[in-house]
Amino acid sequence: MPADTAMSTSTTTPMPRRQIGDGGSHGLAAVDLPALGLGCMGMSDFYGPADRNESIATIHAALDQGMVLLDTGDFYGSGHNEMLIREALSGRRREDVFIAVKFGGMRSPDGGFVGIDTRPAAVKNALAQTLKRLGTDYVDLYQPARLDPAVPIEDTVGAVKEMIDAGYVRHLGLSEVGASTLERASTVHPVRWLQIEYSVLSRGIESEILPAARRLGIGISAYGVLSRGLLGSDWRQRADALDPHDFRAHLPRFSGDNLTRNLALAEVLSVVAGEKAATPAQIAIAWVLAQGPDIVPLIGARSRTRLAEALGALDIHLDSGDLARIRDAIPAEAVAGTRYDAGQMRMLDSERRLPMD
């Protein structure tokens, strides 16, 4: 059966759990989380218009399947995403949901980004706004979206620690930081997870960052597991029809020859998918799940159809031969183009080892 039509759109497998962030030498109990989380960003921003009713229905479907980790950011839609989640959670018990929030990204009225602010006072102010928008008195995990070059990470983490001690935050996370920053942050307070892009096309964390995280007892919250759609089965049909507000139109991996080369690399997923009666997207998710029990992939589904497809990845087993075959067919150095444009790449502490033009 062709990979584009072979489809396991739901799972009969109960949602598996993963133990994330034992704190290493801090000796903390790990946090018990579902193996997949729902990334809610696309319901408010970056990928063009989203259907509000379908977004809420997708959140409900995820929760009903045991996918209780909801990932958001206070700057997603300049607060829209948090308010959407509040609406979706109306009538549900707060303790049945794990809400992770990123902060620090500053937006202008026209939607542009105007910098990062993670000063201690800004941390507390942002959290106050988030609690109001979410309609809750605590968030489960709070994390700066990027490293602020003007603020020592110890100061930012110290402010989050104060909010943890006060009961407004349960756990600390970090996003897109390098190994040395993880080390420094961990001297102030245990870091539960590092949120960072990780997929078969984005494997930059494997050399330094992932080993450091594991040494420190820090879990991985992996976003971009489908490389923003490059690894999805229908990308070829829609690559030329991106909404003008879809930020992928400005990403190097989606432009010109880079796109052609990357789609060719990803073809191995279609082959494996055909053999497993699955879709390429399901294989891509299963690949990330297979990289370790301390990794939770975030699924950026904006519809129940996409969510059901993603959940089907839980029924797929990739053996050592499958994993080696995929790695051999997609050498990390063969991927064409950087993850973001040059300006945004400079903001990534996780990429600081790479030369920048």
Tab-separated table of C-alpha atoms in Angstrom:
chain	number	residue	atom	x	y	z
A	1	MET	CA	0.000	0.000	0.000
A	2	PRO	CA	1.454	3.445	-0.871
A	3	ALA	CA	2.735	5.351	2.133
A	4	ASP	CA	0.452	8.326	1.475
A	5	THR	CA	-2.643	6.160	1.792
A	6	ALA	CA	-1.474	3.630	4.371
A	7	MET	CA	-2.899	5.056	7.539
A	8	SER	CA	-3.138	4.176	11.189
A	9	THR	CA	-5.139	7.202	12.289
A	10	SER	CA	-5.712	6.198	15.880
A	11	THR	CA	-4.050	4.083	18.497
A	12	THR	CA	-5.268	1.114	20.475
A	13	THR	CA	-2.228	1.519	22.726
A	14	PRO	CA	-2.875	3.160	26.123
A	15	MET	CA	-0.892	6.386	26.378
A	16	PRO	CA	2.560	5.297	27.601
A	17	ARG	CA	4.254	7.346	30.299
A	18	ARG	CA	7.771	8.690	30.631
A	19	GLN	CA	9.750	9.729	33.701
A	20	ILE	CA	11.243	13.149	32.970
A	21	GLY	CA	13.851	15.143	34.865
A	22	ASP	CA	15.144	13.364	37.956
A	23	GLY	CA	17.518	16.240	38.641
A	24	GLY	CA	20.667	14.114	38.565
A	25	SER	CA	22.677	14.788	41.716
A	26	HIS	CA	19.735	16.771	43.130
A	27	GLY	CA	18.032	13.426	43.717
A	28	LEU	CA	14.497	14.592	42.876
A	29	ALA	CA	11.657	12.337	41.886
A	30	ALA	CA	11.116	12.415	38.136
A	31	VAL	CA	7.898	13.881	36.739
A	32	ASP	CA	5.516	11.328	35.256
A	33	LEU	CA	4.315	12.571	31.847
A	34	PRO	CA	2.593	11.096	28.799
A	35	ALA	CA	4.956	10.032	26.018
A	36	LEU	CA	3.482	12.643	23.659
A	37	GLY	CA	2.601	16.269	24.355
A	38	LEU	CA	0.448	18.692	22.382
A	39	GLY	CA	2.232	21.787	21.077
A	40	CYS	CA	-0.440	24.469	20.802
A	41	MET	CA	1.524	27.229	19.045
A	42	GLY	CA	0.063	26.695	15.577
A	43	MET	CA	-3.450	27.226	16.891
A	44	SER	CA	-2.621	30.921	17.337
A	45	ASP	CA	0.433	31.873	15.326
A	46	PHE	CA	3.106	31.294	12.686
A	47	TYR	CA	1.339	28.826	10.374
A	48	GLY	CA	-1.449	31.024	9.066
A	49	PRO	CA	-5.095	31.096	10.171
A	50	ALA	CA	-6.381	28.321	12.412
A	51	ASP	CA	-9.968	27.279	13.108
A	52	ARG	CA	-10.858	28.164	16.699
A	53	ASN	CA	-13.523	25.474	17.116
A	54	GLU	CA	-11.290	22.795	15.615
A	55	SER	CA	-8.395	23.896	17.811
A	56	ILE	CA	-10.499	23.508	20.947
A	57	ALA	CA	-11.856	20.171	19.732
A	58	THR	CA	-8.269	19.020	19.117
A	59	ILE	CA	-7.233	19.952	22.658
A	60	HIS	CA	-10.262	18.065	24.007
A	61	ALA	CA	-9.422	15.001	21.897
A	62	ALA	CA	-5.809	15.052	23.094
A	63	LEU	CA	-6.859	15.236	26.743
A	64	ASP	CA	-9.377	12.435	26.275
A	65	GLN	CA	-6.590	10.235	24.861
A	66	GLY	CA	-4.404	10.877	27.911
A	67	MET	CA	-2.218	13.446	26.166
A	68	VAL	CA	-2.420	15.903	29.060
A	69	LEU	CA	0.779	17.883	28.415
A	70	LEU	CA	-0.122	21.185	26.741
A	71	ASP	CA	2.791	23.351	25.598
A	72	THR	CA	2.288	27.068	24.978
A	73	GLY	CA	4.039	30.436	25.128
A	74	ASP	CA	2.795	33.779	26.412
A	75	PHE	CA	3.860	35.362	23.107
A	76	TYR	CA	1.989	32.882	20.874
A	77	GLY	CA	-0.552	35.184	19.321
A	78	SER	CA	0.435	37.759	21.978
A	79	GLY	CA	-1.570	35.939	24.624
A	80	HIS	CA	-4.199	34.400	22.332
A	81	ASN	CA	-2.868	30.861	22.820
A	82	GLU	CA	-3.135	30.992	26.580
A	83	MET	CA	-6.681	32.330	26.396
A	84	LEU	CA	-7.584	29.588	23.905
A	85	ILE	CA	-6.272	26.953	26.299
A	86	ARG	CA	-8.260	28.506	29.146
A	87	GLU	CA	-11.416	28.213	27.062
A	88	ALA	CA	-10.627	24.623	26.122
A	89	LEU	CA	-10.054	23.644	29.761
A	90	SER	CA	-13.298	25.165	31.014
A	91	GLY	CA	-15.144	22.582	33.100
A	92	ARG	CA	-12.120	20.293	33.463
A	93	ARG	CA	-10.098	19.693	36.599
A	94	ARG	CA	-6.922	21.782	36.623
A	95	GLU	CA	-4.903	18.990	38.232
A	96	ASP	CA	-5.614	16.693	35.281
A	97	VAL	CA	-3.580	18.883	32.909
A	98	PHE	CA	0.147	19.674	32.742
A	99	ILE	CA	0.644	23.167	31.288
A	100	ALA	CA	4.120	24.237	30.125
A	101	VAL	CA	4.609	27.929	29.320
A	102	LYS	CA	7.476	29.733	27.598
A	103	PHE	CA	8.122	33.394	28.327
A	104	GLY	CA	10.511	36.188	27.398
A	105	GLY	CA	9.629	36.750	23.753
A	106	MET	CA	8.517	40.348	23.156
A	107	ARG	CA	6.114	41.247	20.338
A	108	SER	CA	5.172	44.484	18.617
A	109	PRO	CA	1.551	45.390	17.710
A	110	ASP	CA	2.123	44.175	14.153
A	111	GLY	CA	3.199	40.750	15.424
A	112	GLY	CA	6.921	41.177	14.933
A	113	PHE	CA	9.501	40.100	17.479
A	114	VAL	CA	11.328	42.908	19.230
A	115	GLY	CA	13.639	41.025	21.555
A	116	ILE	CA	13.973	38.832	24.638
A	117	ASP	CA	13.520	39.997	28.221
A	118	THR	CA	14.207	37.575	31.066
A	119	ARG	CA	15.182	40.008	33.808
A	120	PRO	CA	13.850	38.866	37.199
A	121	ALA	CA	11.199	41.604	37.321
A	122	ALA	CA	10.112	40.736	33.786
A	123	VAL	CA	9.851	37.043	34.717
A	124	LYS	CA	7.445	37.828	37.548
A	125	ASN	CA	5.416	40.280	35.483
A	126	ALA	CA	5.080	37.809	32.602
A	127	LEU	CA	3.983	35.066	34.968
A	128	ALA	CA	1.313	37.311	36.492
A	129	GLN	CA	-0.133	37.943	33.017
A	130	THR	CA	0.023	34.245	32.136
A	131	LEU	CA	-1.853	33.185	35.271
A	132	LYS	CA	-4.615	35.675	34.448
A	133	ARG	CA	-4.934	34.549	30.833
A	134	LEU	CA	-4.929	30.856	31.731
A	135	GLY	CA	-7.320	31.365	34.639
A	136	THR	CA	-5.159	29.342	37.017
A	137	ASP	CA	-3.111	30.001	40.120
A	138	TYR	CA	-0.071	28.008	38.968
A	139	VAL	CA	1.674	26.678	35.880
A	140	ASP	CA	3.254	23.254	35.863
A	141	LEU	CA	6.446	24.243	34.060
A	142	TYR	CA	7.855	27.679	33.259
A	143	GLN	CA	10.746	28.272	30.883
A	144	PRO	CA	12.485	31.185	29.152
A	145	ALA	CA	11.966	30.808	25.408
A	146	ARG	CA	15.524	31.898	24.608
A	147	LEU	CA	18.664	32.822	26.496
A	148	ASP	CA	18.701	36.575	27.100
A	149	PRO	CA	22.265	37.742	26.296
A	150	ALA	CA	21.828	40.707	28.645
A	151	VAL	CA	20.821	38.645	31.684
A	152	PRO	CA	22.887	35.928	33.404
A	153	ILE	CA	20.986	32.648	33.297
A	154	GLU	CA	21.481	32.401	37.069
A	155	ASP	CA	19.388	35.557	37.540
A	156	THR	CA	16.550	34.303	35.344
A	157	VAL	CA	16.517	30.874	36.991
A	158	GLY	CA	16.681	32.515	40.409
A	159	ALA	CA	13.505	34.463	39.638
A	160	VAL	CA	11.697	31.305	38.502
A	161	LYS	CA	12.917	29.559	41.663
A	162	GLU	CA	11.298	32.330	43.727
A	163	MET	CA	8.033	31.691	41.910
A	164	ILE	CA	8.389	27.946	42.547
A	165	ASP	CA	8.982	28.601	46.245
A	166	ALA	CA	5.880	30.842	46.273
A	167	GLY	CA	3.727	28.116	44.671
A	168	TYR	CA	3.042	29.850	41.349
A	169	VAL	CA	5.229	27.430	39.342
A	170	ARG	CA	5.823	23.712	39.859
A	171	HIS	CA	8.883	23.038	37.682
A	172	LEU	CA	11.657	24.871	35.807
A	173	GLY	CA	12.397	24.310	32.135
A	174	LEU	CA	14.805	25.813	29.620
A	175	SER	CA	14.561	26.186	25.864
A	176	GLU	CA	17.188	26.142	23.116
A	177	VAL	CA	20.224	26.491	25.367
A	178	GLY	CA	23.612	24.841	25.133
A	179	ALA	CA	25.378	22.421	27.458
A	180	SER	CA	27.257	25.048	29.471
A	181	THR	CA	24.062	27.013	30.116
A	182	LEU	CA	22.371	23.848	31.343
A	183	GLU	CA	25.262	23.342	33.759
A	184	ARG	CA	25.068	26.903	35.091
A	185	ALA	CA	21.290	26.885	35.464
A	186	SER	CA	21.367	23.591	37.339
A	187	THR	CA	23.557	25.073	40.072
A	188	VAL	CA	20.674	27.402	40.984
A	189	HIS	CA	17.691	25.052	40.667
A	190	PRO	CA	17.014	21.621	39.113
A	191	VAL	CA	15.927	21.830	35.469
A	192	ARG	CA	13.139	19.388	34.625
A	193	TRP	CA	13.450	19.542	30.863
A	194	LEU	CA	15.122	21.227	27.970
A	195	GLN	CA	12.775	22.091	25.131
A	196	ILE	CA	14.666	21.966	21.868
A	197	GLU	CA	14.160	21.024	18.236
A	198	TYR	CA	14.932	17.371	17.596
A	199	SER	CA	14.025	15.288	14.578
A	200	VAL	CA	15.666	13.050	12.046
A	201	LEU	CA	16.483	16.262	10.113
A	202	SER	CA	17.603	18.264	13.183
A	203	ARG	CA	20.099	16.275	15.239
A	204	GLY	CA	22.375	19.027	16.496
A	205	ILE	CA	21.684	18.166	20.144
A	206	GLU	CA	23.264	14.727	19.913
A	207	SER	CA	26.942	15.658	20.210
A	208	GLU	CA	27.016	17.862	23.323
A	209	ILE	CA	23.598	18.968	24.544
A	210	LEU	CA	21.840	15.610	24.916
A	211	PRO	CA	24.762	13.998	26.813
A	212	ALA	CA	24.918	17.019	29.143
A	213	ALA	CA	21.172	16.899	29.760
A	214	ARG	CA	21.342	13.209	30.605
A	215	ARG	CA	24.303	13.712	32.918
A	216	LEU	CA	22.328	16.397	34.762
A	217	GLY	CA	19.091	14.394	34.915
A	218	ILE	CA	17.264	16.758	32.529
A	219	GLY	CA	14.588	15.394	30.204
A	220	ILE	CA	14.050	16.523	26.612
A	221	SER	CA	10.855	18.114	25.322
A	222	ALA	CA	11.346	17.730	21.569
A	223	TYR	CA	9.582	20.125	19.220
A	224	GLY	CA	9.749	20.205	15.434
A	225	VAL	CA	9.645	16.403	15.273
A	226	LEU	CA	8.167	16.665	11.758
A	227	SER	CA	10.660	19.402	10.834
A	228	ARG	CA	7.727	21.825	10.562
A	229	GLY	CA	6.004	19.601	8.024
A	230	LEU	CA	8.935	18.553	5.849
A	231	LEU	CA	8.513	14.993	7.092
A	232	GLY	CA	4.743	14.938	6.604
A	233	SER	CA	3.284	12.867	3.819
A	234	ASP	CA	1.502	15.696	2.000
A	235	TRP	CA	4.212	18.368	1.983
A	236	ARG	CA	4.849	18.082	-1.740
A	237	GLN	CA	1.206	18.902	-2.446
A	238	ARG	CA	1.183	22.094	-0.357
A	239	ALA	CA	4.757	23.406	-0.403
A	240	ASP	CA	3.938	25.841	-3.201
A	241	ALA	CA	0.777	27.147	-1.569
A	242	LEU	CA	1.943	28.461	1.799
A	243	ASP	CA	-0.211	31.093	3.433
A	244	PRO	CA	1.599	34.477	3.292
A	245	HIS	CA	1.543	34.520	7.097
A	246	ASP	CA	3.180	31.082	7.335
A	247	PHE	CA	6.701	31.689	8.617
A	248	ARG	CA	8.026	28.587	6.853
A	249	ALA	CA	8.085	30.609	3.646
A	250	HIS	CA	11.063	32.435	5.159
A	251	LEU	CA	12.973	29.442	6.517
A	252	PRO	CA	16.117	28.323	4.637
A	253	ARG	CA	15.154	24.640	4.678
A	254	PHE	CA	11.964	25.435	2.771
A	255	SER	CA	13.518	27.501	-0.007
A	256	GLY	CA	14.605	26.554	-3.532
A	257	ASP	CA	17.154	23.799	-3.886
A	258	ASN	CA	17.281	23.300	-0.134
A	259	LEU	CA	13.670	22.143	-0.135
A	260	THR	CA	14.289	19.762	-3.029
A	261	ARG	CA	17.322	18.236	-1.306
A	262	ASN	CA	15.587	17.857	2.042
A	263	LEU	CA	12.513	16.210	0.550
A	264	ALA	CA	14.802	13.746	-1.232
A	265	LEU	CA	16.516	12.928	2.070
A	266	ALA	CA	13.186	12.356	3.753
A	267	GLU	CA	12.068	9.883	1.107
A	268	VAL	CA	13.406	6.993	3.209
A	269	LEU	CA	10.593	7.656	5.689
A	270	SER	CA	8.049	7.047	2.940
A	271	VAL	CA	9.705	3.718	2.146
A	272	VAL	CA	9.730	2.602	5.786
A	273	ALA	CA	6.160	3.851	6.200
A	274	GLY	CA	5.008	1.726	3.294
A	275	GLU	CA	6.530	-1.344	4.913
A	276	LYS	CA	4.897	-0.596	8.274
A	277	ALA	CA	1.433	0.369	6.937
A	278	ALA	CA	2.009	3.827	8.395
A	279	THR	CA	2.567	7.397	7.227
A	280	PRO	CA	5.918	9.198	6.983
A	281	ALA	CA	4.827	11.500	9.800
A	282	GLN	CA	4.170	8.521	12.059
A	283	ILE	CA	7.619	7.120	11.287
A	284	ALA	CA	9.210	10.488	12.064
A	285	ILE	CA	7.458	10.627	15.451
A	286	ALA	CA	8.288	7.000	16.215
A	287	TRP	CA	11.952	7.761	15.416
A	288	VAL	CA	12.073	10.505	18.060
A	289	LEU	CA	10.281	8.296	20.594
A	290	ALA	CA	12.921	5.617	19.991
A	291	GLN	CA	15.820	7.934	20.856
A	292	GLY	CA	15.355	7.468	24.596
A	293	PRO	CA	12.816	7.165	27.409
A	294	ASP	CA	13.756	10.660	28.616
A	295	ILE	CA	12.380	12.339	25.468
A	296	VAL	CA	8.797	13.569	25.043
A	297	PRO	CA	7.915	14.645	21.489
A	298	LEU	CA	5.561	17.614	21.146
A	299	ILE	CA	2.970	17.176	18.410
A	300	GLY	CA	1.910	20.436	16.775
A	301	ALA	CA	-1.462	19.177	15.572
A	302	ARG	CA	-4.078	21.820	14.722
A	303	SER	CA	-6.827	19.340	13.843
A	304	ARG	CA	-8.236	16.107	15.174
A	305	THR	CA	-7.196	14.372	11.965
A	306	ARG	CA	-3.544	15.306	12.442
A	307	LEU	CA	-3.738	14.424	16.123
A	308	ALA	CA	-5.136	10.976	15.347
A	309	GLU	CA	-2.356	10.392	12.825
A	310	ALA	CA	0.267	11.372	15.392
A	311	LEU	CA	-1.206	9.085	18.037
A	312	GLY	CA	-0.875	6.222	15.582
A	313	ALA	CA	2.901	6.514	15.976
A	314	LEU	CA	2.539	4.848	19.384
A	315	ASP	CA	1.625	1.586	17.635
A	316	ILE	CA	4.778	1.579	15.502
A	317	HIS	CA	7.938	-0.275	16.488
A	318	LEU	CA	11.202	0.686	14.835
A	319	ASP	CA	13.869	-1.934	15.467
A	320	SER	CA	17.604	-1.305	15.445
A	321	GLY	CA	17.749	-2.080	11.734
A	322	ASP	CA	15.048	0.459	10.937
A	323	LEU	CA	16.760	3.131	13.022
A	324	ALA	CA	20.163	2.507	11.428
A	325	ARG	CA	18.651	2.539	7.960
A	326	ILE	CA	17.002	5.922	8.569
A	327	ARG	CA	20.173	7.441	10.043
A	328	ASP	CA	22.297	6.154	7.177
A	329	ALA	CA	19.893	7.560	4.591
A	330	ILE	CA	19.711	10.967	6.301
A	331	PRO	CA	23.206	12.006	7.427
A	332	ALA	CA	22.901	14.992	9.757
A	333	GLU	CA	25.420	16.976	7.733
A	334	ALA	CA	23.460	16.432	4.500
A	335	VAL	CA	20.433	18.489	5.583
A	336	ALA	CA	20.296	21.671	3.508
A	337	GLY	CA	19.762	25.018	5.239
A	338	THR	CA	19.627	26.158	8.843
A	339	ARG	CA	16.619	25.738	11.134
A	340	TYR	CA	15.833	29.468	11.177
A	341	ASP	CA	16.937	32.557	9.291
A	342	ALA	CA	20.284	34.131	10.202
A	343	GLY	CA	18.832	36.612	12.688
A	344	GLN	CA	16.955	33.974	14.670
A	345	MET	CA	19.881	31.561	14.534
A	346	ARG	CA	21.990	34.132	16.371
A	347	MET	CA	19.459	34.032	19.205
A	348	LEU	CA	19.963	30.292	19.759
A	349	ASP	CA	22.393	29.523	22.552
A	350	SER	CA	22.024	25.897	21.467
A	351	GLU	CA	23.674	26.748	18.122
A	352	ARG	CA	26.455	28.970	19.430
A	353	ARG	CA	29.101	26.429	18.436
A	354	LEU	CA	28.169	26.977	14.795
A	355	PRO	CA	29.796	29.775	12.770
A	356	MET	CA	27.421	32.616	11.933
A	357	ASP	CA	27.708	34.960	8.977
